[in-house]
């Protein structure tokens, strides 16, 4: 099934000059970048995107980090795009993410893990609306 997913290169990925290599991996598996914009995440967008983590010990740091510098926001589409992007990204913690994945190859720590990707088609619809409007 053709899906859309919301992908965001986090501030550490942009600051470290990894945008081109991440885009290369997305395009290499046949996914299409439908929309793309560099921007700062507002506190309101951050809170909406990470609402499921509110109250957890790492929540405040996560909000501060994601709003700390420019990100690259994307709508990526293709066959099973949500699943394919989660596979390309690798596990949340770069220490356990497999080699060959974006987080496994470039990630430095659990909070600076380079990339965000929606975890379901429902999350994707919600996150695309948060960051690109209806
Ligand atoms: P995901 O990004 O792989 O979907 P989530 O569990 O949704 O992972 O967590 C959102 C983000 O919050 C992660 O990408 C990571 O940057 C951060 N995070 C998750 N768990 C922890 C933690 O235990 N400590 C610090 N940061 C965390
Ligand atoms: Mg998540």
PDB file of N, CA and C and ligand atoms in Angstrom, residues 50 52-53 86 116-117 119, ligand 2:
ATOM      1  N   UNK A  50       5.349  15.145  20.390  1.00  0.00           N
ATOM      2  CA  UNK A  50       5.818  14.209  21.409  1.00  0.00           C
ATOM      3  C   UNK A  50       4.844  14.072  22.575  1.00  0.00           C
ATOM      4  N   UNK A  52       2.813  11.844  23.392  1.00  0.00           N
ATOM      5  CA  UNK A  52       2.797  10.508  24.013  1.00  0.00           C
ATOM      6  C   UNK A  52       3.879  10.356  25.086  1.00  0.00           C
ATOM      7  N   UNK A  53       4.905  11.211  25.051  1.00  0.00           N
ATOM      8  CA  UNK A  53       6.006  11.083  26.013  1.00  0.00           C
ATOM      9  C   UNK A  53       5.909  12.081  27.170  1.00  0.00           C
ATOM     10  N   UNK A  86      11.114   3.247   9.051  1.00  0.00           N
ATOM     11  CA  UNK A  86      11.527   2.802  10.389  1.00  0.00           C
ATOM     12  C   UNK A  86      12.693   1.809  10.257  1.00  0.00           C
ATOM     13  N   UNK A 116      13.811  11.500  13.041  1.00  0.00           N
ATOM     14  CA  UNK A 116      12.488  11.111  13.544  1.00  0.00           C
ATOM     15  C   UNK A 116      11.695  10.533  12.387  1.00  0.00           C
ATOM     16  N   UNK A 117      10.920   9.481  12.652  1.00  0.00           N
ATOM     17  CA  UNK A 117       9.999   8.954  11.646  1.00  0.00           C
ATOM     18  C   UNK A 117       8.735   8.440  12.300  1.00  0.00           C
ATOM     19  N   UNK A 119       5.595   6.335  13.558  1.00  0.00           N
ATOM     20  CA  UNK A 119       5.589   4.904  13.899  1.00  0.00           C
ATOM     21  C   UNK A 119       4.360   4.158  13.381  1.00  0.00           C
TER      22      UNK A 119
HETATM   23 MG1  LIG B   2       8.287   7.532  18.296  1.00  0.00          MG
END
